[in-house]
Amino acid sequence: MRSSVSERSLIIESDDDDDHPQSAAAARRRRTGSDSDSGSGSDSSSPCATPRAPPAAASYTQQWPQSYRQSIDILSSVQSPNLSFLGTPTLSRLSNSFITNSFRGKTPEIISNLVKPLLRPTTNDDHHQQQQQHQEAHKSSQYLLPSRKPSLQQIPEDQKPLLVAHELSAYQKCSYAQAVVNGINVLCGVGILSTPYAVKQGGWLGLVILCLFGILAWYTGVLLRRCLDSKEGLETYPDIGHAAFGTTGRIAISIILYVELYACCIEYLILESDNLSKLFPNAHLTIGSLTLNSHVFFAILTTIIVMPTTWLRDLSCLSYLSAGGVIASILGVICLFWVGAVDNVGFENKGTALNLPGIPIAIGLYGYCYSGHGVFPNIYSSLKNRNQFPSILFTCIGLSSILYAGAAVMGYKMFGEATQSQFTLNLPENLVVSKVAVWTTVANPITKYALTIIPLAMSLEELLPPNQQKYSNIMMLRSALVVSTLLIALSVPFFGLVMALVGSLLTMLVTYILPCACFLAILKRKVTWHQVAACSFIMVVGICCACVGTYSSLSKIIQNYT
């Protein structure tokens, strides 16, 4: 329960109060009334209460990036959006098409502020009455927001889309099993392909780093939960950064998370280029005097294939397919085992116990395996029983670690010092199982590319002026993002080194350093000495690994050029 003083401290007056004196006075009267009722503290948290957003919730959800919650939900959730839309394509309509239980736990007022309401076909009087209620709710909440008006609320009236009638439950929750599948789907990505290469770099003892990172990732995930529970209205990682370090923290953490997603898209293109070149090594394209080899050709071809998927207004089909990421990871490990055990490749290589020069690269590769903390707060906010979150997190990280370790041991035992950055590149070309593993690896990123780039695209679309939020402009923006990932993938076509760089720099920040820093900043008066010691240890480990791994990765990349 929070006092009225703490609630008033989160209310920020709008700069437009002077332009709307009557509305400002009404807002002040409403705030005065809410202060007098805040002693009970029960109505604001009840799903059955009057649909009014708490000041804390409004202050977090109405700042950039507003689209983080729904865009990350569609990236990670197995459930797909079932919203259909008719009418003029605007940013509001595009944003709605990415909702997949995105507003679980939000009050109806917050929903109405972020997107246009989903209306049932009613009589004209009922329809007019609901529009008036929506306008009143919008006016009553805008004075709880920062002075910068969010672009999502500045859609011109003549561009509002016509919506087909659908019901959206604001309190639909995920079960234990759904949350586990969502978590594993996020954790078990392309990182599993490089775990044998990580063992080659660091030796067998390097697997201790994988186990240590898994334990620390579970602990920092629990710290994020403590941060979410500490204040009203916290639901996402940027919200936590906002509560810990203000608007600067929110923007900084959001940028780091979006850069991490952007880097994943670059990795997808490099992966596609490498594996398709393995399947069709003689493929090339000649344009006049210019000849594109198989790597460049397939990188461009993949970009052409995935670009239209980023223009979709409804990613339902892709979200269904991307949920197969768990199956793809398991199938890849099974194929690897099959090649070694059944097809008589064997597990005869002894390998190296410890390779100190390669430890920094191994640190980055192992760190990349646990880059799911940007999604964990969303999973926690969507849980039916939030007390299960530590157990869910332990299950997700535990099962993912088993898959990582299994692939690492089998791959390195099979290929030894010849292990490449992706174990699919080592599989014998003449085996059917090898083709299954490679094609599964190729298909999975194509379905996930759009879902991975869309959160970044939506955040940039929020910054567009209202008169520029047209479908054609949005298509151009997303196309430019896709082309930029292609250019970087062609410039730095080193899958393992790019993954090590991302794991060393970005994942160390998101997974280990920032959760501890936010926890100490938000709960500084409640933390115990052993929590301070644990957070300090994790932050020191994260900073050291980030510095060493980033320097080593950049050095290796530069060496490949020189």
Coordinates of C-alpha atoms in Angstrom, one line a residue:
M1 CA 0.0 0.0 0.0
R2 CA 1.3 3.4 -1.0
S3 CA 0.5 6.7 0.6
S4 CA -1.0 9.6 -1.3
V5 CA 2.3 11.5 -1.1
S6 CA 4.1 8.8 -3.1
E7 CA 1.4 8.8 -5.7
R8 CA 1.4 12.6 -6.1
S9 CA 5.2 12.5 -6.5
L10 CA 4.8 10.5 -9.8
I11 CA 2.4 13.0 -11.3
I12 CA 4.0 15.4 -13.8
E13 CA 2.0 18.4 -14.9
S14 CA 1.7 18.9 -18.6
D15 CA 3.2 22.0 -20.3
D16 CA -0.1 22.5 -22.0
D17 CA -2.0 23.3 -18.8
D18 CA -2.1 26.9 -19.6
D19 CA -3.7 26.2 -23.0
H20 CA -6.4 24.1 -21.4
P21 CA -7.3 25.8 -18.1
Q22 CA -10.6 24.1 -17.7
S23 CA -9.2 20.6 -18.3
A24 CA -6.2 21.4 -16.0
A25 CA -8.6 22.4 -13.3
A26 CA -10.7 19.3 -13.8
A27 CA -7.5 17.2 -13.6
R28 CA -6.5 18.9 -10.4
R29 CA -9.9 18.2 -8.9
R30 CA -9.7 14.6 -9.9
R31 CA -6.2 14.3 -8.4
T32 CA -7.5 15.8 -5.2
G33 CA -10.3 13.4 -5.1
S34 CA -8.0 10.4 -5.7
D35 CA -5.7 11.6 -2.9
S36 CA -8.6 11.5 -0.5
D37 CA -9.5 8.0 -1.5
S38 CA -6.0 6.6 -1.6
G39 CA -6.1 5.5 2.0
S40 CA -8.0 2.4 1.1
G41 CA -5.6 1.5 -1.6
S42 CA -7.6 -1.5 -2.7
D43 CA -9.6 -0.3 -5.6
S44 CA -6.7 0.6 -7.8
S45 CA -5.4 -2.9 -7.8
S46 CA -8.6 -4.9 -8.3
P47 CA -9.4 -6.1 -11.7
C48 CA -13.1 -5.4 -11.0
A49 CA -12.4 -1.8 -9.9
T50 CA -13.3 1.3 -11.8
P51 CA -11.1 1.4 -15.0
R52 CA -8.7 4.1 -13.9
A53 CA -4.9 3.9 -14.2
P54 CA -2.8 4.5 -11.2
P55 CA -0.5 7.5 -11.5
A56 CA 2.6 5.2 -11.3
A57 CA 1.3 3.0 -14.1
A58 CA 0.5 5.9 -16.3
S59 CA 3.9 7.5 -15.8
Y60 CA 5.7 4.3 -16.9
T61 CA 3.4 3.1 -19.8
Q62 CA 3.1 6.5 -21.5
Q63 CA 6.8 7.2 -22.1
W64 CA 8.9 6.0 -25.0
P65 CA 9.0 3.2 -25.9
Q66 CA 5.3 2.6 -25.4
S67 CA 5.2 -0.3 -27.8
Y68 CA 7.8 -2.4 -25.9
R69 CA 5.3 -4.5 -24.1
Q70 CA 3.2 -5.6 -27.0
S71 CA 6.1 -6.0 -29.4
I72 CA 8.1 -8.2 -27.0
D73 CA 5.0 -10.2 -26.1
I74 CA 4.5 -11.1 -29.8
L75 CA 8.2 -12.0 -30.1
S76 CA 8.2 -14.4 -27.1
S77 CA 4.6 -15.6 -26.7
V78 CA 3.4 -18.9 -28.1
Q79 CA -0.1 -17.6 -28.3
S80 CA -0.8 -15.5 -31.4
P81 CA -2.8 -12.3 -31.9
N82 CA -6.3 -12.8 -33.2
L83 CA -7.1 -9.2 -34.1
S84 CA -8.3 -8.3 -37.6
F85 CA -8.5 -4.8 -38.9
L86 CA -10.2 -2.9 -41.6
G87 CA -9.6 0.7 -42.7
T88 CA -6.8 3.1 -43.2
P89 CA -3.4 1.7 -42.3
T90 CA -1.9 3.9 -39.6
L91 CA 0.6 3.4 -36.8
S92 CA -2.3 2.7 -34.4
R93 CA -3.6 0.0 -36.6
L94 CA -0.1 -1.5 -37.1
S95 CA 0.5 -1.5 -33.4
N96 CA -2.8 -3.2 -32.7
S97 CA -1.8 -6.1 -35.0
F98 CA 1.0 -7.0 -32.7
I99 CA -1.0 -7.4 -29.6
T100 CA -1.0 -10.9 -28.1
N101 CA -2.3 -10.7 -24.6
S102 CA -0.2 -7.6 -24.3
F103 CA -2.2 -5.8 -21.7
R104 CA -2.5 -8.6 -19.1
G105 CA -2.6 -6.9 -15.8
K106 CA -3.3 -3.4 -17.1
T107 CA -6.4 -1.5 -16.3
P108 CA -8.9 -0.8 -19.1
E109 CA -7.9 2.9 -19.0
I110 CA -4.3 2.2 -19.9
I111 CA -5.5 0.1 -22.8
S112 CA -7.6 2.9 -24.1
N113 CA -4.8 5.4 -23.8
L114 CA -2.3 3.2 -25.8
V115 CA -4.5 1.9 -28.6
K116 CA -7.8 2.7 -30.0
P117 CA -10.7 0.8 -28.3
L118 CA -12.0 -2.4 -29.7
L119 CA -15.7 -1.8 -30.1
R120 CA -18.6 -4.2 -30.5
P121 CA -21.1 -3.3 -33.2
T122 CA -23.8 -1.4 -31.2
T123 CA -26.6 1.0 -31.8
N124 CA -25.7 4.5 -32.8
D125 CA -26.5 5.8 -29.3
D126 CA -24.4 3.2 -27.6
H127 CA -21.6 3.8 -30.0
H128 CA -21.7 7.6 -29.4
Q129 CA -21.8 7.0 -25.7
Q130 CA -18.7 4.8 -25.7
Q131 CA -16.8 7.3 -27.8
Q132 CA -17.6 10.0 -25.2
Q133 CA -16.4 7.7 -22.4
H134 CA -13.2 7.1 -24.2
Q135 CA -12.6 10.8 -24.8
E136 CA -13.3 11.5 -21.1
A137 CA -10.9 8.8 -20.0
H138 CA -8.2 10.1 -22.4
K139 CA -8.6 13.6 -21.0
S140 CA -8.5 12.4 -17.4
S141 CA -5.3 10.6 -17.9
Q142 CA -3.3 12.9 -20.1
Y143 CA -2.4 15.1 -17.1
L144 CA -0.7 12.2 -15.4
L145 CA 1.8 11.9 -18.3
P146 CA 5.1 13.7 -19.0
S147 CA 4.9 16.9 -21.0
R148 CA 5.9 15.2 -24.2
K149 CA 2.8 13.8 -25.8
P150 CA 3.3 10.3 -27.1
S151 CA 2.9 9.9 -30.8
L152 CA 0.6 7.0 -30.5
Q153 CA -2.1 9.4 -29.2
Q154 CA -1.7 11.9 -32.0
I155 CA -3.3 9.9 -34.8
P156 CA -5.5 12.3 -36.8
E157 CA -9.2 11.7 -36.5
D158 CA -9.7 11.1 -40.2
Q159 CA -7.1 8.3 -40.1
K160 CA -8.6 6.3 -37.3
P161 CA -9.1 2.6 -38.4
L162 CA -12.4 0.8 -38.5
L163 CA -12.1 -2.2 -36.2
V164 CA -13.8 -5.5 -36.4
A165 CA -15.5 -6.5 -33.2
H166 CA -13.3 -8.6 -30.9
E167 CA -13.0 -9.0 -27.2
L168 CA -9.6 -8.4 -25.6
S169 CA -9.3 -9.7 -22.0
A170 CA -7.1 -7.4 -20.0
Y171 CA -6.5 -10.0 -17.4
Q172 CA -5.8 -13.2 -19.4
K173 CA -2.9 -15.0 -17.8
C174 CA -0.3 -17.6 -18.7
S175 CA 0.0 -21.0 -17.1
Y176 CA 3.2 -22.6 -15.7
A177 CA 3.7 -24.7 -18.9
Q178 CA 3.0 -21.8 -21.3
A179 CA 5.5 -19.6 -19.4
V180 CA 8.2 -22.3 -19.5
V181 CA 7.7 -22.8 -23.2
N182 CA 7.9 -19.1 -23.8
G183 CA 11.1 -18.8 -21.8
I184 CA 12.8 -21.7 -23.5
N185 CA 11.7 -20.3 -26.9
V186 CA 13.5 -17.1 -26.0
L187 CA 16.7 -18.7 -24.5
C188 CA 17.2 -21.6 -27.0
G189 CA 18.0 -19.7 -30.2
V190 CA 20.9 -19.6 -32.5
G191 CA 23.3 -19.6 -29.6
I192 CA 23.0 -23.4 -29.3
L193 CA 24.8 -23.8 -32.7
S194 CA 28.0 -22.2 -31.3
T195 CA 28.4 -24.0 -28.0
P196 CA 30.7 -26.7 -29.5
Y197 CA 32.8 -23.8 -30.9
A198 CA 32.9 -22.3 -27.4
V199 CA 34.3 -25.5 -26.0
K200 CA 36.9 -25.5 -28.7
Q201 CA 37.8 -21.9 -27.8
G202 CA 38.0 -22.4 -24.0
G203 CA 38.5 -26.1 -23.5
W204 CA 36.4 -28.5 -21.4
L205 CA 36.8 -26.5 -18.3
G206 CA 35.2 -23.6 -20.1
L207 CA 31.9 -25.4 -19.5
V208 CA 32.2 -24.3 -15.9
I209 CA 31.6 -20.7 -17.2
L210 CA 28.3 -21.9 -18.9
C211 CA 27.1 -23.4 -15.6
L212 CA 28.2 -20.2 -13.6
F213 CA 26.4 -17.9 -16.1
G214 CA 23.3 -20.1 -15.8
I215 CA 23.2 -19.8 -12.0
L216 CA 23.8 -16.0 -12.1
A217 CA 21.2 -15.6 -14.8
W218 CA 18.6 -17.2 -12.6
Y219 CA 19.5 -15.0 -9.7
T220 CA 19.4 -11.8 -11.7
G221 CA 16.1 -12.9 -13.1
V222 CA 14.7 -13.2 -9.6
L223 CA 16.1 -9.7 -8.9
L224 CA 14.1 -8.4 -11.8
R225 CA 11.0 -9.9 -10.2
R226 CA 11.8 -8.1 -7.0
C227 CA 12.1 -4.8 -8.9
L228 CA 8.7 -5.4 -10.6
D229 CA 7.0 -6.0 -7.3
S230 CA 8.6 -3.0 -5.7
K231 CA 6.4 -0.3 -7.3
E232 CA 3.0 0.0 -8.9
G233 CA 2.8 -0.2 -12.7
L234 CA 6.2 -1.9 -13.5
E235 CA 5.8 -4.5 -16.2
T236 CA 8.8 -4.4 -18.5
Y237 CA 12.6 -4.0 -18.4
P238 CA 12.4 -0.3 -19.5
D239 CA 9.9 0.3 -16.7
I240 CA 12.5 -1.1 -14.2
G241 CA 15.1 1.2 -15.6
H242 CA 12.7 4.1 -15.3
A243 CA 12.0 3.3 -11.7
A244 CA 15.7 2.9 -10.9
F245 CA 17.3 5.8 -12.8
G246 CA 14.5 7.9 -14.2
T247 CA 13.9 8.7 -17.8
T248 CA 17.6 8.4 -18.7
G249 CA 17.6 4.9 -17.3
R250 CA 14.5 3.9 -19.3
I251 CA 15.9 5.3 -22.6
A252 CA 19.4 3.8 -22.0
I253 CA 18.0 0.3 -21.2
S254 CA 15.6 0.4 -24.1
I255 CA 18.4 1.3 -26.5
I256 CA 20.6 -1.5 -25.2
L257 CA 17.7 -4.0 -25.6
Y258 CA 16.9 -2.8 -29.1
V259 CA 20.5 -3.0 -30.2
E260 CA 20.6 -6.5 -28.9
L261 CA 17.6 -7.4 -31.0
Y262 CA 19.1 -5.6 -34.0
A263 CA 22.3 -7.7 -33.6
C264 CA 20.3 -10.9 -33.5
C265 CA 18.9 -10.0 -36.9
I266 CA 22.4 -9.5 -38.2
E267 CA 23.3 -12.9 -36.9
Y268 CA 20.3 -14.4 -38.6
L269 CA 21.5 -13.2 -42.0
I270 CA 25.0 -14.4 -41.4
L271 CA 23.7 -17.8 -40.3
E272 CA 21.5 -18.1 -43.4
S273 CA 24.4 -17.2 -45.7
D274 CA 26.7 -19.8 -44.1
N275 CA 24.3 -22.7 -44.1
L276 CA 22.7 -22.1 -47.5
S277 CA 26.3 -21.8 -48.9
K278 CA 26.9 -25.2 -47.4
L279 CA 23.9 -26.7 -49.1
F280 CA 24.6 -24.9 -52.5
P281 CA 28.4 -24.1 -52.5
N282 CA 28.5 -23.5 -56.3
A283 CA 25.6 -21.0 -56.3
H284 CA 26.5 -17.5 -57.6
L285 CA 25.1 -14.6 -59.4
T286 CA 26.7 -12.6 -62.2
I287 CA 25.6 -9.1 -63.0
G288 CA 27.7 -7.7 -65.8
S289 CA 31.2 -7.7 -64.6
L290 CA 30.1 -8.2 -61.0
T291 CA 30.0 -11.8 -59.6
L292 CA 28.4 -12.5 -56.2
N293 CA 29.7 -15.6 -54.5
S294 CA 27.3 -18.0 -52.6
H295 CA 27.7 -16.2 -49.3
V296 CA 26.8 -12.8 -50.6
F297 CA 24.1 -14.2 -52.9
F298 CA 22.3 -16.0 -50.2
A299 CA 22.5 -13.1 -47.7
I300 CA 20.8 -10.9 -50.3
L301 CA 18.3 -13.6 -51.2
T302 CA 17.4 -14.1 -47.5
T303 CA 16.9 -10.3 -47.1
I304 CA 14.6 -10.2 -50.1
I305 CA 12.6 -13.1 -48.5
V306 CA 12.3 -11.7 -45.0
M307 CA 11.7 -8.0 -46.0
P308 CA 8.0 -8.5 -46.9
T309 CA 7.3 -10.2 -43.6
T310 CA 8.3 -7.0 -41.8
W311 CA 5.5 -5.2 -43.6
L312 CA 2.8 -7.5 -42.3
R313 CA 0.1 -5.8 -40.2
D314 CA -0.7 -9.1 -38.4
L315 CA 2.1 -11.5 -37.5
S316 CA -0.2 -14.3 -36.5
C317 CA 1.2 -16.9 -38.9
L318 CA 4.8 -16.0 -38.0
S319 CA 4.2 -16.1 -34.3
Y320 CA 2.8 -19.6 -34.6
L321 CA 5.8 -20.7 -36.6
S322 CA 8.4 -19.0 -34.4
A323 CA 7.0 -20.9 -31.4
G324 CA 8.7 -23.9 -33.1
G325 CA 12.0 -22.5 -32.0
V326 CA 12.0 -24.9 -29.1
I327 CA 11.3 -27.8 -31.4
A328 CA 14.0 -26.6 -33.8
S329 CA 16.6 -26.5 -31.0
I330 CA 15.7 -29.9 -29.7
L331 CA 15.6 -31.4 -33.3
G332 CA 19.1 -29.9 -34.0
V333 CA 20.5 -31.6 -30.9
I334 CA 18.9 -34.9 -31.8
C335 CA 20.3 -34.7 -35.3
L336 CA 23.7 -34.0 -33.9
F337 CA 23.5 -37.1 -31.7
W338 CA 22.1 -39.2 -34.5
V339 CA 25.1 -38.3 -36.8
G340 CA 27.6 -39.2 -34.0
A341 CA 25.9 -42.3 -32.7
V342 CA 24.0 -43.9 -35.6
D343 CA 25.8 -42.6 -38.7
N344 CA 29.1 -43.7 -37.1
V345 CA 30.9 -40.3 -37.1
G346 CA 31.7 -41.2 -33.5
F347 CA 32.7 -39.3 -30.3
E348 CA 36.4 -40.0 -30.3
N349 CA 38.1 -36.5 -30.1
K350 CA 39.5 -35.9 -26.6
G351 CA 39.9 -32.2 -27.0
T352 CA 41.8 -29.7 -24.8
A353 CA 41.2 -29.4 -21.0
L354 CA 41.8 -25.6 -20.9
N355 CA 42.7 -23.1 -23.6
L356 CA 43.4 -19.8 -21.8
P357 CA 43.8 -17.6 -25.0
G358 CA 40.4 -18.6 -26.2
I359 CA 38.6 -18.1 -22.8
P360 CA 37.5 -14.5 -23.7
I361 CA 35.7 -15.7 -26.9
A362 CA 34.1 -18.5 -24.9
I363 CA 32.9 -16.0 -22.3
G364 CA 31.0 -14.1 -25.0
L365 CA 29.6 -17.2 -26.6
Y366 CA 28.4 -18.7 -23.3
G367 CA 27.0 -15.3 -22.2
Y368 CA 25.0 -15.0 -25.4
C369 CA 23.2 -18.2 -24.4
Y370 CA 21.4 -16.4 -21.6
S371 CA 20.2 -13.3 -23.3
G372 CA 16.5 -13.6 -22.4
H373 CA 16.2 -11.0 -19.6
G374 CA 14.6 -8.5 -21.8
V375 CA 11.6 -10.8 -22.0
F376 CA 11.5 -12.2 -18.5
P377 CA 9.6 -9.2 -17.0
N378 CA 6.9 -9.6 -19.7
I379 CA 6.6 -13.3 -18.8
Y380 CA 6.4 -12.5 -15.1
S381 CA 3.7 -9.8 -15.7
S382 CA 1.6 -12.3 -17.7
L383 CA 1.7 -15.2 -15.1
K384 CA -1.5 -16.5 -13.6
N385 CA 0.4 -17.4 -10.4
R386 CA 3.4 -15.0 -10.0
N387 CA 4.8 -17.0 -7.1
Q388 CA 5.8 -19.6 -9.6
F389 CA 8.2 -17.3 -11.4
P390 CA 11.4 -18.5 -9.7
S391 CA 10.5 -22.1 -10.4
I392 CA 9.6 -21.2 -14.0
L393 CA 12.9 -19.4 -14.4
F394 CA 14.8 -22.2 -12.9
T395 CA 13.1 -24.7 -15.3
C396 CA 13.7 -22.6 -18.4
I397 CA 17.4 -21.9 -17.6
G398 CA 17.9 -25.5 -16.5
L399 CA 16.5 -27.2 -19.5
S400 CA 18.2 -24.7 -21.8
S401 CA 21.5 -25.3 -20.1
I402 CA 21.1 -29.1 -20.6
L403 CA 20.5 -28.5 -24.4
Y404 CA 23.5 -26.2 -24.5
A405 CA 25.8 -28.5 -22.7
G406 CA 24.6 -31.5 -24.6
A407 CA 25.2 -29.9 -28.0
A408 CA 28.6 -28.5 -26.8
V409 CA 29.9 -31.9 -25.5
M410 CA 28.7 -33.9 -28.5
G411 CA 29.8 -31.4 -31.1
Y412 CA 33.3 -31.0 -29.7
K413 CA 33.7 -34.7 -29.2
M414 CA 32.7 -35.3 -32.8
F415 CA 34.7 -32.7 -34.6
G416 CA 37.5 -31.6 -32.1
E417 CA 39.7 -28.8 -33.3
A418 CA 37.9 -28.8 -36.6
T419 CA 34.7 -27.5 -35.0
Q420 CA 33.3 -24.4 -36.8
S421 CA 31.3 -21.5 -35.5
Q422 CA 28.1 -23.5 -36.2
F423 CA 28.0 -27.2 -35.7
T424 CA 25.7 -27.5 -38.8
L425 CA 28.7 -26.5 -40.9
N426 CA 30.6 -29.6 -39.7
L427 CA 27.9 -32.2 -40.4
P428 CA 28.6 -34.5 -43.3
E429 CA 26.9 -33.3 -46.5
N430 CA 25.8 -36.7 -47.7
L431 CA 23.6 -37.6 -44.8
V432 CA 19.8 -37.1 -44.7
V433 CA 20.0 -36.2 -41.0
S434 CA 22.5 -33.5 -41.8
K435 CA 20.2 -32.0 -44.4
V436 CA 17.3 -32.1 -41.8
A437 CA 19.4 -30.2 -39.3
V438 CA 20.6 -27.6 -41.8
W439 CA 17.2 -26.9 -43.3
T440 CA 15.7 -26.7 -39.8
T441 CA 18.4 -24.2 -38.9
V442 CA 17.7 -22.2 -42.1
A443 CA 13.9 -22.1 -41.7
N444 CA 13.8 -21.0 -38.1
P445 CA 15.5 -17.5 -38.5
I446 CA 13.3 -16.7 -41.5
T447 CA 10.2 -17.0 -39.3
K448 CA 11.8 -15.1 -36.4
Y449 CA 13.5 -12.2 -38.3
A450 CA 10.4 -10.1 -38.6
L451 CA 9.3 -10.7 -35.0
T452 CA 12.9 -9.7 -33.8
I453 CA 13.2 -6.5 -35.9
I454 CA 9.6 -5.3 -35.3
P455 CA 10.1 -4.1 -31.6
L456 CA 12.9 -1.8 -32.8
A457 CA 10.8 -0.6 -35.8
M458 CA 7.8 0.1 -33.7
S459 CA 9.9 2.1 -31.2
L460 CA 11.2 4.3 -34.1
E461 CA 7.7 4.7 -35.5
E462 CA 6.6 6.2 -32.2
L463 CA 9.1 9.0 -32.9
L464 CA 7.7 9.9 -36.3
P465 CA 5.6 13.1 -36.5
P466 CA 1.9 12.4 -36.6
N467 CA 1.6 13.5 -40.2
Q468 CA 4.3 11.1 -41.2
Q469 CA 2.8 8.0 -39.6
K470 CA 1.6 6.6 -42.9
Y471 CA 1.8 3.0 -44.0
S472 CA 4.2 3.9 -46.9
N473 CA 6.6 5.7 -44.5
I474 CA 6.4 2.8 -42.1
M475 CA 7.2 0.3 -44.9
M476 CA 10.2 2.5 -45.9
L477 CA 11.5 2.7 -42.4
R478 CA 11.3 -1.1 -41.8
S479 CA 12.9 -1.8 -45.2
A480 CA 15.7 0.5 -44.3
L481 CA 16.3 -1.4 -41.1
V482 CA 16.4 -4.7 -42.9
V483 CA 18.8 -3.4 -45.6
S484 CA 21.1 -2.0 -42.8
T485 CA 21.3 -5.4 -41.2
L486 CA 22.2 -6.9 -44.6
L487 CA 25.0 -4.3 -45.0
I488 CA 26.5 -5.1 -41.6
A489 CA 26.2 -8.8 -42.1
L490 CA 28.1 -8.6 -45.4
S491 CA 30.7 -6.3 -43.8
V492 CA 31.3 -8.5 -40.7
P493 CA 30.4 -12.1 -41.9
F494 CA 31.9 -13.8 -38.8
F495 CA 29.1 -15.6 -37.0
G496 CA 31.0 -16.8 -34.0
L497 CA 32.9 -13.5 -33.4
V498 CA 29.8 -11.3 -33.8
M499 CA 28.0 -13.6 -31.3
A500 CA 30.9 -13.3 -28.9
L501 CA 30.9 -9.6 -29.2
V502 CA 27.1 -9.3 -28.6
G503 CA 27.4 -11.8 -25.7
S504 CA 30.3 -9.9 -24.1
L505 CA 29.0 -6.4 -24.4
L506 CA 25.2 -6.4 -24.6
T507 CA 24.2 -9.6 -22.8
M508 CA 26.5 -8.9 -19.9
L509 CA 24.8 -5.6 -19.5
V510 CA 21.2 -6.8 -19.9
T511 CA 21.6 -10.1 -18.0
Y512 CA 24.1 -9.5 -15.2
I513 CA 25.1 -5.8 -14.7
L514 CA 21.9 -3.9 -15.1
P515 CA 19.5 -6.2 -13.1
C516 CA 21.9 -5.8 -10.0
A517 CA 22.3 -2.1 -10.5
C518 CA 18.5 -1.6 -10.8
F519 CA 17.8 -3.8 -7.8
L520 CA 20.2 -1.8 -5.6
A521 CA 18.9 1.5 -6.9
I522 CA 15.2 0.7 -6.4
L523 CA 15.4 -1.3 -3.1
K524 CA 18.4 0.4 -1.6
R525 CA 16.7 0.8 1.8
K526 CA 15.5 -2.8 2.0
V527 CA 18.5 -4.9 0.7
T528 CA 20.4 -7.0 3.1
W529 CA 24.2 -7.1 3.3
H530 CA 24.4 -10.5 1.6
Q531 CA 22.3 -9.2 -1.3
V532 CA 24.6 -6.2 -1.7
A533 CA 27.6 -8.6 -1.6
A534 CA 26.0 -10.9 -4.2
C535 CA 25.0 -8.1 -6.5
S536 CA 28.5 -6.5 -6.2
F537 CA 30.1 -9.8 -7.1
I538 CA 27.9 -10.3 -10.1
M539 CA 28.5 -6.8 -11.3
V540 CA 32.2 -7.2 -11.0
V541 CA 32.1 -10.5 -12.8
G542 CA 29.9 -9.0 -15.5
I543 CA 32.1 -5.9 -16.0
C544 CA 35.3 -7.9 -16.2
C545 CA 33.8 -10.4 -18.7
A546 CA 32.4 -7.6 -20.7
C547 CA 35.7 -5.8 -20.9
V548 CA 37.8 -8.9 -21.7
G549 CA 35.3 -10.4 -24.1
T550 CA 34.6 -7.2 -26.0
Y551 CA 38.3 -6.4 -26.4
S552 CA 39.1 -10.0 -27.6
S553 CA 36.1 -10.2 -30.0
L554 CA 36.9 -6.8 -31.6
S555 CA 40.6 -7.8 -31.9
K556 CA 39.7 -11.1 -33.6
I557 CA 37.4 -9.3 -36.0
I558 CA 40.1 -6.7 -36.9
Q559 CA 42.6 -9.6 -37.4
N560 CA 40.2 -11.2 -39.9
Y561 CA 40.4 -8.1 -42.0
T562 CA 44.1 -7.5 -41.8

